[in-house]
Structure formats: C-alpha cells, structure tokens
Short mmCIF file of C-alpha atoms and ligand atoms in Angstrom, two decimals:
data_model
loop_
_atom_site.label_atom_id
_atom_site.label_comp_id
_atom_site.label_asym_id
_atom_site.label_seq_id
_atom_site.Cartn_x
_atom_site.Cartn_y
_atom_site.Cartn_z
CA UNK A 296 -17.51 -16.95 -26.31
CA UNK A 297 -19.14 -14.31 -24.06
CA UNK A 298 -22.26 -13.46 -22.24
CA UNK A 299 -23.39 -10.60 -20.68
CA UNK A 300 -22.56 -9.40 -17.25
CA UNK A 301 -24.11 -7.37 -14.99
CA UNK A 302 -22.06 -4.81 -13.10
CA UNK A 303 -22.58 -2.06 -10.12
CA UNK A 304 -20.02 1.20 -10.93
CA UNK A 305 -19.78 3.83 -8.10
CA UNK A 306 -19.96 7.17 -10.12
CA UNK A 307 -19.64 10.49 -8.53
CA UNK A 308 -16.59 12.84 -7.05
CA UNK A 309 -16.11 14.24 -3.56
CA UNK A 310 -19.21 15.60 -2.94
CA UNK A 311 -21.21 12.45 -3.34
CA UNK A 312 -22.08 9.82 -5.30
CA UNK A 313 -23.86 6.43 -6.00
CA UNK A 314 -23.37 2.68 -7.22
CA UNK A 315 -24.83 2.55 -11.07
CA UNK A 316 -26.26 -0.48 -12.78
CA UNK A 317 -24.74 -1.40 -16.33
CA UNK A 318 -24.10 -4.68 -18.23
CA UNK A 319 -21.41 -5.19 -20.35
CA UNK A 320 -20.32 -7.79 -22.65
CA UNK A 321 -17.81 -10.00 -21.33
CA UNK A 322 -14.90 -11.78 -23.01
CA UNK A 323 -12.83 -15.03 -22.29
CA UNK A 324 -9.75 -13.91 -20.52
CA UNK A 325 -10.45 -10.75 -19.73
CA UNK A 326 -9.85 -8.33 -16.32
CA UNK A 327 -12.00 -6.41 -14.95
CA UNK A 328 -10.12 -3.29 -16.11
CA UNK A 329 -11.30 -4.42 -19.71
CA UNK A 330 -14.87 -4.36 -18.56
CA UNK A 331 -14.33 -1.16 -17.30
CA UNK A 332 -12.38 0.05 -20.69
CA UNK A 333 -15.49 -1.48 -22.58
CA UNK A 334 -18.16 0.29 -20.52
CA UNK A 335 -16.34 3.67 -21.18
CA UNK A 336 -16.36 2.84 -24.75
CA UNK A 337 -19.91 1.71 -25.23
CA UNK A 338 -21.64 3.67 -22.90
CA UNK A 339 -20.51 6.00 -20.32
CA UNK A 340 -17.47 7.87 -21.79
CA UNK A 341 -17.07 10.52 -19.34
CA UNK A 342 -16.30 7.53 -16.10
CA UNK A 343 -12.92 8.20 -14.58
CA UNK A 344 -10.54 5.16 -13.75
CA UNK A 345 -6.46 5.61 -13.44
CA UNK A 346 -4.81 2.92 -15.20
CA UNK A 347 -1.22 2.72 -17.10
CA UNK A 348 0.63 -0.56 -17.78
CA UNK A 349 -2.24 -2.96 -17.45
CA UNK A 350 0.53 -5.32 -16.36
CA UNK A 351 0.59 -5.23 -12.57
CA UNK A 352 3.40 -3.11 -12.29
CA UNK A 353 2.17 0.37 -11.77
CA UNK A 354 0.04 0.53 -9.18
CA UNK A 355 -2.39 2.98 -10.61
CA UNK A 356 -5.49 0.69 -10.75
CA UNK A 357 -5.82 0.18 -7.32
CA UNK A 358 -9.57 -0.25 -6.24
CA UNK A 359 -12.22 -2.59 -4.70
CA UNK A 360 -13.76 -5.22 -6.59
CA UNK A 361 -16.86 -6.47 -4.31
CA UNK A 362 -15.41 -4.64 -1.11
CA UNK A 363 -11.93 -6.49 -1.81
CA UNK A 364 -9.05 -4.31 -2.44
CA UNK A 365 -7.40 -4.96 -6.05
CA UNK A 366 -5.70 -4.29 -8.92
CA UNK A 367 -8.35 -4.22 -11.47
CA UNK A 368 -5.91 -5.42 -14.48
CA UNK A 369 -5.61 -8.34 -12.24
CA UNK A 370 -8.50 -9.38 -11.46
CA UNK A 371 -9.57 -11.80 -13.83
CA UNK A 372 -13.03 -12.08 -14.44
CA UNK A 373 -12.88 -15.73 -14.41
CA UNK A 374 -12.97 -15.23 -10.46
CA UNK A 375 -16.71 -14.83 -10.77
CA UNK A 376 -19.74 -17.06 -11.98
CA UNK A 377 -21.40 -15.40 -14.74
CA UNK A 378 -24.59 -13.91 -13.49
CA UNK A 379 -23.15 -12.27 -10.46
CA UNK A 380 -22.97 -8.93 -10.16
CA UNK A 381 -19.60 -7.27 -10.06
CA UNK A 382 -19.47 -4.29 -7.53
CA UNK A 383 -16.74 -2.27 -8.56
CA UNK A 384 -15.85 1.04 -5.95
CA UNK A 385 -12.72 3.39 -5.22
CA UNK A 386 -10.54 2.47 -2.55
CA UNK A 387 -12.55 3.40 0.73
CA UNK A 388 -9.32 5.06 2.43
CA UNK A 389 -8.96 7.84 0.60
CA UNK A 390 -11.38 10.85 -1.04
CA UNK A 391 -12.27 10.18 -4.70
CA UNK A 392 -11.68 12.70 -7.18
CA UNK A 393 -14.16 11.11 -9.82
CA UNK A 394 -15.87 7.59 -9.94
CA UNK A 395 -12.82 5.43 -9.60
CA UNK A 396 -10.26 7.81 -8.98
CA UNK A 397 -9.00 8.34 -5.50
CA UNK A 398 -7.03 11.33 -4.04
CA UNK A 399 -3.72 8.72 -3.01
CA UNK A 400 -1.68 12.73 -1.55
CA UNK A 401 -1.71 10.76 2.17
CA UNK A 402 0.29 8.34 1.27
CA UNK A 403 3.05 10.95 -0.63
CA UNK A 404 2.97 13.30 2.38
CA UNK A 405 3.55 10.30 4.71
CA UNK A 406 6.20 9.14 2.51
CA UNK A 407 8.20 12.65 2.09
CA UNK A 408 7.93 12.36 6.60
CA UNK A 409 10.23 9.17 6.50
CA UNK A 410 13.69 10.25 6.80
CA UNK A 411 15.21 9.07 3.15
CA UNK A 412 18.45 6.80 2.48
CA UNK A 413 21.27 8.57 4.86
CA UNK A 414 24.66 7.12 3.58
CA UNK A 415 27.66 6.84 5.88
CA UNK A 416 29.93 10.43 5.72
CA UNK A 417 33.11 8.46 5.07
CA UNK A 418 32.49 6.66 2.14
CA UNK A 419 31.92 8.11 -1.49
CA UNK A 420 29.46 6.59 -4.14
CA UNK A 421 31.11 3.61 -5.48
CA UNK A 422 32.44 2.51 -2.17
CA UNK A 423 29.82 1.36 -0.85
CA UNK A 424 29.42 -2.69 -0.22
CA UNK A 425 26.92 -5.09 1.27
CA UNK A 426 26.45 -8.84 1.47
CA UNK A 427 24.36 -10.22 -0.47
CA UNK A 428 22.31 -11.39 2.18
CA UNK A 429 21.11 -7.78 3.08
CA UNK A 430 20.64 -7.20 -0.75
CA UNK A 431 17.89 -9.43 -0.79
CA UNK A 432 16.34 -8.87 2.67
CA UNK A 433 15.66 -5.09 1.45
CA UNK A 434 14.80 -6.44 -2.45
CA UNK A 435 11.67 -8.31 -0.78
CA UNK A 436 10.55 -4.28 0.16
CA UNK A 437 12.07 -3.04 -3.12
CA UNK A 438 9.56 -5.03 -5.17
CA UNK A 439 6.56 -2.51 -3.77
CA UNK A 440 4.98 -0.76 -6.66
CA UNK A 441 3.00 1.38 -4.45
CA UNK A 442 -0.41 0.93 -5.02
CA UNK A 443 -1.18 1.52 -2.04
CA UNK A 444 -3.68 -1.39 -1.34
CA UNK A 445 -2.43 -2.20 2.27
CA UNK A 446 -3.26 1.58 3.02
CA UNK A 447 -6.59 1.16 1.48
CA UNK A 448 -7.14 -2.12 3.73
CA UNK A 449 -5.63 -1.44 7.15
CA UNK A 450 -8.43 -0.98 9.63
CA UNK A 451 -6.01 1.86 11.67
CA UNK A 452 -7.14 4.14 8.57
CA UNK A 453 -9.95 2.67 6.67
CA UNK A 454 -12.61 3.94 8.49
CA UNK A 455 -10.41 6.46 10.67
CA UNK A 456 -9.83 9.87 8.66
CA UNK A 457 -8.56 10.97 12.39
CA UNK A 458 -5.77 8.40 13.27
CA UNK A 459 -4.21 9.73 9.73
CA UNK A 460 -2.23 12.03 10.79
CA UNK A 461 -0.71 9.91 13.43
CA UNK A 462 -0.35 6.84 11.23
CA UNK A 463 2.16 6.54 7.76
CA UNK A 464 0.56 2.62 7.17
CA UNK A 465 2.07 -0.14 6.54
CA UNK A 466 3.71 0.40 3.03
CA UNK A 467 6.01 3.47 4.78
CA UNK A 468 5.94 1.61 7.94
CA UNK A 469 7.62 -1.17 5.70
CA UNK A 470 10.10 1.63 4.02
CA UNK A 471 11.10 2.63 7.50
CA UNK A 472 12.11 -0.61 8.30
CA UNK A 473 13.68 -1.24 5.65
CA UNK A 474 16.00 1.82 5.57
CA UNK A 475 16.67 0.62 9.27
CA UNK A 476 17.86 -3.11 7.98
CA UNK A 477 20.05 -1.62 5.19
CA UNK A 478 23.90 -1.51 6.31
CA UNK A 479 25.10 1.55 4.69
CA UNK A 480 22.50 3.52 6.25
CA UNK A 481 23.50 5.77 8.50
CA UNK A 482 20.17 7.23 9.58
CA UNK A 483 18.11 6.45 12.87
CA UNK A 484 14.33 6.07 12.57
CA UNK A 485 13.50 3.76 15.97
CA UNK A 486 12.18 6.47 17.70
CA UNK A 487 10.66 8.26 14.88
CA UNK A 488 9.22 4.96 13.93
CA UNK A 489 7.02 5.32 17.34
CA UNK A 490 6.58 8.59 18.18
CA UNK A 491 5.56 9.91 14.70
CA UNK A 492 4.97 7.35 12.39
CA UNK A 493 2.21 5.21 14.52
CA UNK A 494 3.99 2.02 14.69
CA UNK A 495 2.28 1.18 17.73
CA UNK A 496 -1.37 1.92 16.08
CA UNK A 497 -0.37 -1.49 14.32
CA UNK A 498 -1.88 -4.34 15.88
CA UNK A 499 -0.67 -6.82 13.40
CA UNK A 500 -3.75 -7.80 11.69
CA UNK A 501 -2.13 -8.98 8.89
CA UNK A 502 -4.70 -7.54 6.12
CA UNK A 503 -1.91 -5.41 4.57
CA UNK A 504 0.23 -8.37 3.86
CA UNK A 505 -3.05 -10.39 2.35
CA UNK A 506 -3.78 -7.92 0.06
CA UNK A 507 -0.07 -6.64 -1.56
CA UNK A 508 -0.17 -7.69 -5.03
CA UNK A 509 3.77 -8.45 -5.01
CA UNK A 510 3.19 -10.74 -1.73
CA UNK A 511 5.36 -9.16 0.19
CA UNK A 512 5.21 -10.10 3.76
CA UNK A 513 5.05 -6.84 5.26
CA UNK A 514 3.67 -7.90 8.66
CA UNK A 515 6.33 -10.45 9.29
CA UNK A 516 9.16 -9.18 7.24
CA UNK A 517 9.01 -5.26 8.15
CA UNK A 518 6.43 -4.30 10.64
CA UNK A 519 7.60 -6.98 13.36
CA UNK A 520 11.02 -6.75 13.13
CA UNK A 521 10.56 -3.07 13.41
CA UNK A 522 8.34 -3.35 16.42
CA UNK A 523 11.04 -5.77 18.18
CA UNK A 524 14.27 -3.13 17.31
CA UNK A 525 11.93 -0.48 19.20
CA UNK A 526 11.09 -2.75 21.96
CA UNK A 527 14.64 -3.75 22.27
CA UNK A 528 15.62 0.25 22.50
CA UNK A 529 12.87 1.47 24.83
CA UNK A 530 12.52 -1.62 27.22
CA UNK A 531 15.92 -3.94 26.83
CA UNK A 532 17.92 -2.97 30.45
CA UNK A 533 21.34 -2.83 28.77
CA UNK A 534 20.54 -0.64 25.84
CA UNK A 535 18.46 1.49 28.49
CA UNK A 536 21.49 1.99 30.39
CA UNK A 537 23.38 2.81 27.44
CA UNK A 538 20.99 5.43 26.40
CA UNK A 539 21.24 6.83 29.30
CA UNK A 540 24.66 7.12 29.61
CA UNK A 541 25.28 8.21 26.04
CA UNK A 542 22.74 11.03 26.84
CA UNK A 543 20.08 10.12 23.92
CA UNK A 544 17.36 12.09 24.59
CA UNK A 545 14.15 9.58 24.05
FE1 SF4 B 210 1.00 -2.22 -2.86
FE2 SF4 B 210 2.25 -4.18 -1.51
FE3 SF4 B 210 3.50 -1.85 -1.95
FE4 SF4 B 210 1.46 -1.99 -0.23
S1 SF4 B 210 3.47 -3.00 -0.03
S2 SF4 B 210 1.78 -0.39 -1.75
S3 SF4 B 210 0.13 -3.50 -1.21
S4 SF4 B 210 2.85 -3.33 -3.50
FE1 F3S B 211 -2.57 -2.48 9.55
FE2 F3S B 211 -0.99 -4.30 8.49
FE3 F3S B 211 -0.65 -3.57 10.96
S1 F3S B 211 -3.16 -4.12 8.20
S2 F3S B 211 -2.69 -3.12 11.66
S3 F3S B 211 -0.40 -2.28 9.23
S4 F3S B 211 -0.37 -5.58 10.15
FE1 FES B 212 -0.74 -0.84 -13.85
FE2 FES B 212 -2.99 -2.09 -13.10
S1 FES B 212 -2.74 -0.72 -14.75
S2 FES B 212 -1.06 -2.06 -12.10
#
C-alpha cells in the first residue's frame, strides 16, 4: 500500500534559499528520512541531508518537520493524514550549509568552554568508586546523543544569534551539571555556570526537555538543580560567610 504525498523541502545554503514543492511516493512504515532518501533518488540527487544510523542513536538527522524539531528517522510518517503536506526545514538555530544541513560548530565550541571531567589528585585510575545511586543520576545525562534539538528549540537562541555567545544551552548546561553531581569530580563550575555559561538566560521553559529524543528531563533533572547549587552559593548566609572567609573571589 502507498499513495502519494505531497511535501515542501527547504533547498538552498547560507546565502539563501526557499521551500520546494515535490511529491513522493509513500510507503507503510516508513520515516520521513525515507521520503527524503526516496526524493534524492528519484528526483533531486544533488539535496543535502546528514544522516548515519537511521536508528535514533546518532544524532545527525536533527531537523524540523512542520516547524517541530526532530529526528527525521523518527518521525514516522504515520503521524500525518495522507494529503497533508509535510514541511520539512533545517534546524532554525543554526546557519545551513546546504538544504538540510546545518552548521551544528556552536554547540562544539560551547562544549570545548565547559571545564571537562577533573578527577581527584589522590586517587589513580582504578581507584575510583561511587554508589550506585550517583551512577545512575549522571547515566540519565549520559544517554544524550547530541543532536542538539534542545539547542535548536530553546527560545534564549532560536531567534537570538546575539545571546550566543553568552549562552552554552541546555544540552552543556545539562553537562555542567552533571560534572557538578558526579563525586569523583574534583572540578568547580558554580560560578562558571553563571557568569559564562548563561545559566541565568534560562527561564525554564521547558521546550528543551519536550523535544530530547532520549527524554531526558533536562529542565528538572540538570538545569534546576544547577540553578539551586548557584543560588545556594551566591545568596545562602552561611556559605556567604564562608566564602568570604575562605577568600573565594566571586
Ligand atoms: Fe539531543 Fe536530548 Fe542530548 Fe539535547 S539533551 S542534544 S535533545 S539527546
Ligand atoms: Fe531553554 Fe530549556 Fe531553559 S528551553 S529556557 S534551556 S528550560
Ligand atoms: Fe542517526 Fe537519525 S540517522 S539519529
């Protein structure tokens, strides 16, 4: 069984571009990546789209299926009635490099700014212990396969180009905290966290969290808990005190 469906493709690269009109043959079962794969088969060979496991684990297909940020090999098709018209854009937050392929280098510069994994001086590798119950607090974060979605979506950069310097988004916002909740970590990122990572730019809309394709809750999980250590540092009386006396300079 199929039928025909009709489908709106942005095609163009950083200088410009517009939404194109095809229709494709559609298939029971399939994803919208497979519509895609069929339209650059049958009829426009040169359109750009990143894609590598087709599995939801990568993170490479990351666009926006009628202004909703998704993975394309997960969106089934099913999802829509037959004669509706599929819009199918690159994620909004970032340049594109061709049709569906977006420059992503934000979110790896914000990510090499986050101070990494600092383990304790005293102990060598294969020392090192935690309770299980931090194992899986910091798993929920591990399972991010960085597709970057709940950059794509968060209003602080959608349509901002200028907060980006002053914002890392949620998914490093997330890696912050969760370097912060892991035991063996020696590093401090509390102030950092603030002062150069835009923490406070976060208003806690939630949209990252509806959009991650692994369900993590970043909102609730990372980004408040990380907004409540700062707030404990910066405006708790005792730890200001202590601060103070132990000369930290922020
Ligand atoms: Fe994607 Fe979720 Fe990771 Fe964000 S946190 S990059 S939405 S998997
Ligand atoms: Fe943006 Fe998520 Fe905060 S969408 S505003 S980082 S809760
Ligand atoms: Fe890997 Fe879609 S192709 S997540």
């Amino acid at each position: 069984m199929s039928y025909k469906g009709h489908f709106r493709v942005w095609r163009g690269d950083s200088e410009g571009g517009s939404l194109e009109d095809f229709e494709v043959e559609v298939y029971e079962g399939e994803v919208v990546l497979d519509i895609i794969h069929r339209l650059q088969a049958t009829q426009t060979p040169d359109l750009a789209v990143r894609w590598n496991c087709k599995a939801g684990k990568c993170g490479s297909c990351s666009a926006e299926v009628n202004g909703q940020p998704r993975l394309l090999c997960m969106t089934r098709m099913s999802l829509f009635s037959e004669d509706e018209v599929v819009t199918v854009t690159p994620m909004r937050a970032f340049s594109v490099i061709k049709d569906l392929v977006p420059d992503v280098e934000y979110n790896y510069q914000k990510a090499r700014e986050i101070t990494a994994f600092t383990p304790p001086a005293d102990l060598a590798p294969g020392e090192y212990r935690m309770q299980q119950a931090d194992v899986e607090r910091s798993q929920e974060f591990r399972k991010c396969i960085e597709c970057f979605l709940c950059q794509d979506t968060c209003h602080v950069i959608r349509d901002h180009e200028e907060n980006k310097a002053a914002f890392a988004g949620p998914r490093f916002l997330m890696r912050a905290a969760e370097l912060e909740m892991h035991p063996l970590d020696a590093g401090d990122r509390t102030d950092a966290v603030q002062d150069e990572h835009g923490l406070g730019m976060c208003n806690i809309t939630k949209c990252c969290t509806d959009v991650c394709p692994e369900n993590i809750k970043i909102t609730d999980n990372a980004l408040i808990p990380m907004k409540e250590r700062v707030a404990g540092r910066r405006y708790d009386p005792i730890v200001w005190l202590g601060n103070k006396l132990f000369k930290r300079d922020r």
